[in-house]
Amino acid sequence: MTTLYRNARDWRDGAHVNFLVREGKIVQKSSNHIECDEVVDLNGKTVMPGIFDCHMHVLNAGLDLSALNLHDCNSRSEIEELVRERSAETPSGQWLLAVHYDANRFPDGRDVHAEELDEWTGGKPAILRQVSGHACIASATALKMAGITKSSIDPSGGRIVRGECGEPTGLLEENAMGLVYSASPKPTRERMIEAIRLAAESLKSYGITATCDMSTGQYNLADELAAYGSANVSTRIGLYILWSRVFEEDGTQRVFEFPESDRLRVSGIKLFADGALGSGTAAIYGEYETGGEGMLIYEPDDLKRRVKIASDAGFRVAVHAIGERAVDIVLDAFEATGIPESHRLEHAMILSDEQIERIRKLNVAITMQPEFLMEFGHAYTRRLGPERASKLKRIRSLVDAGVRVALSSDRPIVSGDPWKGIDAATNRPEGFDPSENVSHEQAIRLYTQSGAEIDGWEFGSLEVGQFADFIEVN
Ligand SMILES: [Zn+2]
């Protein structure tokens, strides 16, 4: 069975093109008619390859669509109002979960306190997740239910922020977040399926035909894999599974079952090297304007060991590193695998010229999220000062150096609208060095073909042999 998609225009030059498709793949491309079983007339519409958002969090994006969204709050009192409202609608015994909390937007930058939050919710357990996803505020009740007290010890790679007398303030950074999230009820498999379908619908509305979930296994790996299988959405999804869900501490690999298809696959393993800039936890050289130098999630040798284990087991390894101190450590780890070109460095927001040169030599792939510049400019400037902040995300320098780089969103940390991302990459917001802008055509290539090449997927440029994942753009 073949279908001819006739009378389309190419997004780059407007040329007429017909695509012959068999079993979802382009088997022939021509400006002339091609014999076929069935014809779909595109009536001169412009087509381009579907967007590949190669770094986002599919399940979380879906779950977040039903959490309280604090995105528009610029003060504690605005947050109080929304929390009180939602709390009134929340049955007792249930947790109030909010997302996109950002104290960087408050005039004084002071975080909500656990006791304050408790007062707003009338004692219902509540968590406000920081917009970066790397910190959260837990209410006093939530802290209690999670067993977090004055005498609790900080988990490795995390911090329980404390007041003058050592009592937890409610602010939990990095791995300390897990203490309170693991005490909150986990989504059921049915809830996950529903969330994945919601997310897929929303992705489709943006013209995204393929994506990667970068934190598979955060709730329960077996349930999540089964949910992705059952959700059976049209979006192609590659899963990056958290290292600790696939390997025991000593490196023994666990067995997991997985319903693989043309649209669903395990793409690799995910690890974190550091935190985020907005929470002042990304590992940088020098100090933040707000103090501290960020944190490493693992000792460098331990990270190297984990990356090597996953690489030796045949997985692509994607490592989150935002600060340039973390980037060096990740590059060392990738180099030690002997196949650095197989692996992905996620974010790499701060890069020196020397680091770009080293990335080129190692042929490591980078994914970047330009929409962050629009959303978090205020936080970056507050943490790094205007000078260092302006140099964040050196997309143009990477492209010019010949580094394999792909754009993506990291949704739900931001809206995930790729057209905003493309805008931010071509026209960096005020305060960000404009010499790092790329052209519109480059930005689209980085959001389609580049990611597909990096992850070895057959789509991204509408060539013969690829999946016919095109979208109409007019
Ligand atoms: Zn992410």
XYZ file of N, CA, C and O and ligand atoms in Angstrom, residues 55-57 132 134 214-215 270 272 320 346-347 369 372 409-413, ligand 1:
77
model
N 14.978 16.824 24.210
C 15.159 16.832 25.667
C 13.948 17.469 26.319
O 13.807 18.688 26.347
N 13.049 16.649 26.803
C 11.956 17.142 27.629
C 11.540 16.034 28.577
O 12.217 15.016 28.679
N 10.465 16.248 29.305
C 10.002 15.266 30.284
C 8.528 15.025 29.993
O 7.678 15.801 30.427
N 13.050 25.530 37.989
C 14.179 24.801 37.398
C 14.021 23.304 37.578
O 14.707 22.522 36.922
N 14.988 21.866 40.202
C 16.126 21.428 41.013
C 16.014 21.803 42.485
O 16.957 21.658 43.242
N 13.441 12.528 29.371
C 14.776 12.506 29.969
C 14.812 12.060 31.421
O 15.843 12.204 32.079
N 13.710 11.556 31.959
C 13.772 11.112 33.369
C 12.889 9.896 33.589
O 12.193 9.809 34.581
N 20.278 8.329 31.591
C 20.416 9.729 32.020
C 21.100 9.810 33.381
O 20.789 9.051 34.299
N 22.861 12.990 36.172
C 23.006 14.415 36.486
C 24.399 14.656 37.063
O 24.818 13.957 37.970
N 23.411 15.592 32.328
C 23.037 16.974 32.614
C 24.243 17.682 33.244
O 24.737 17.260 34.285
N 23.977 17.446 28.147
C 22.714 18.179 28.196
C 22.924 19.552 28.833
O 23.519 19.652 29.905
N 22.472 20.573 28.182
C 22.447 21.974 28.630
C 23.745 22.744 28.348
O 23.737 23.675 27.571
N 18.666 24.465 25.213
C 17.267 24.829 25.392
C 17.112 26.350 25.374
O 17.119 27.006 26.411
N 14.889 28.907 27.621
C 15.332 29.308 28.962
C 15.720 30.786 29.003
O 15.524 31.459 30.007
N 13.552 21.670 24.460
C 12.868 22.609 25.351
C 13.133 22.407 26.837
O 13.197 23.343 27.603
N 13.249 21.131 27.270
C 13.263 20.778 28.694
C 11.897 21.031 29.346
O 11.800 21.194 30.549
N 10.842 21.073 28.543
C 9.508 21.130 29.105
C 9.358 20.013 30.138
O 9.861 18.937 29.897
N 8.661 20.166 31.261
C 7.795 21.280 31.635
C 8.478 22.435 32.381
O 7.794 23.265 32.959
N 9.794 22.509 32.338
C 10.450 23.641 32.992
C 10.065 24.939 32.280
O 9.939 25.989 32.897
Zn 15.563 18.090 31.643
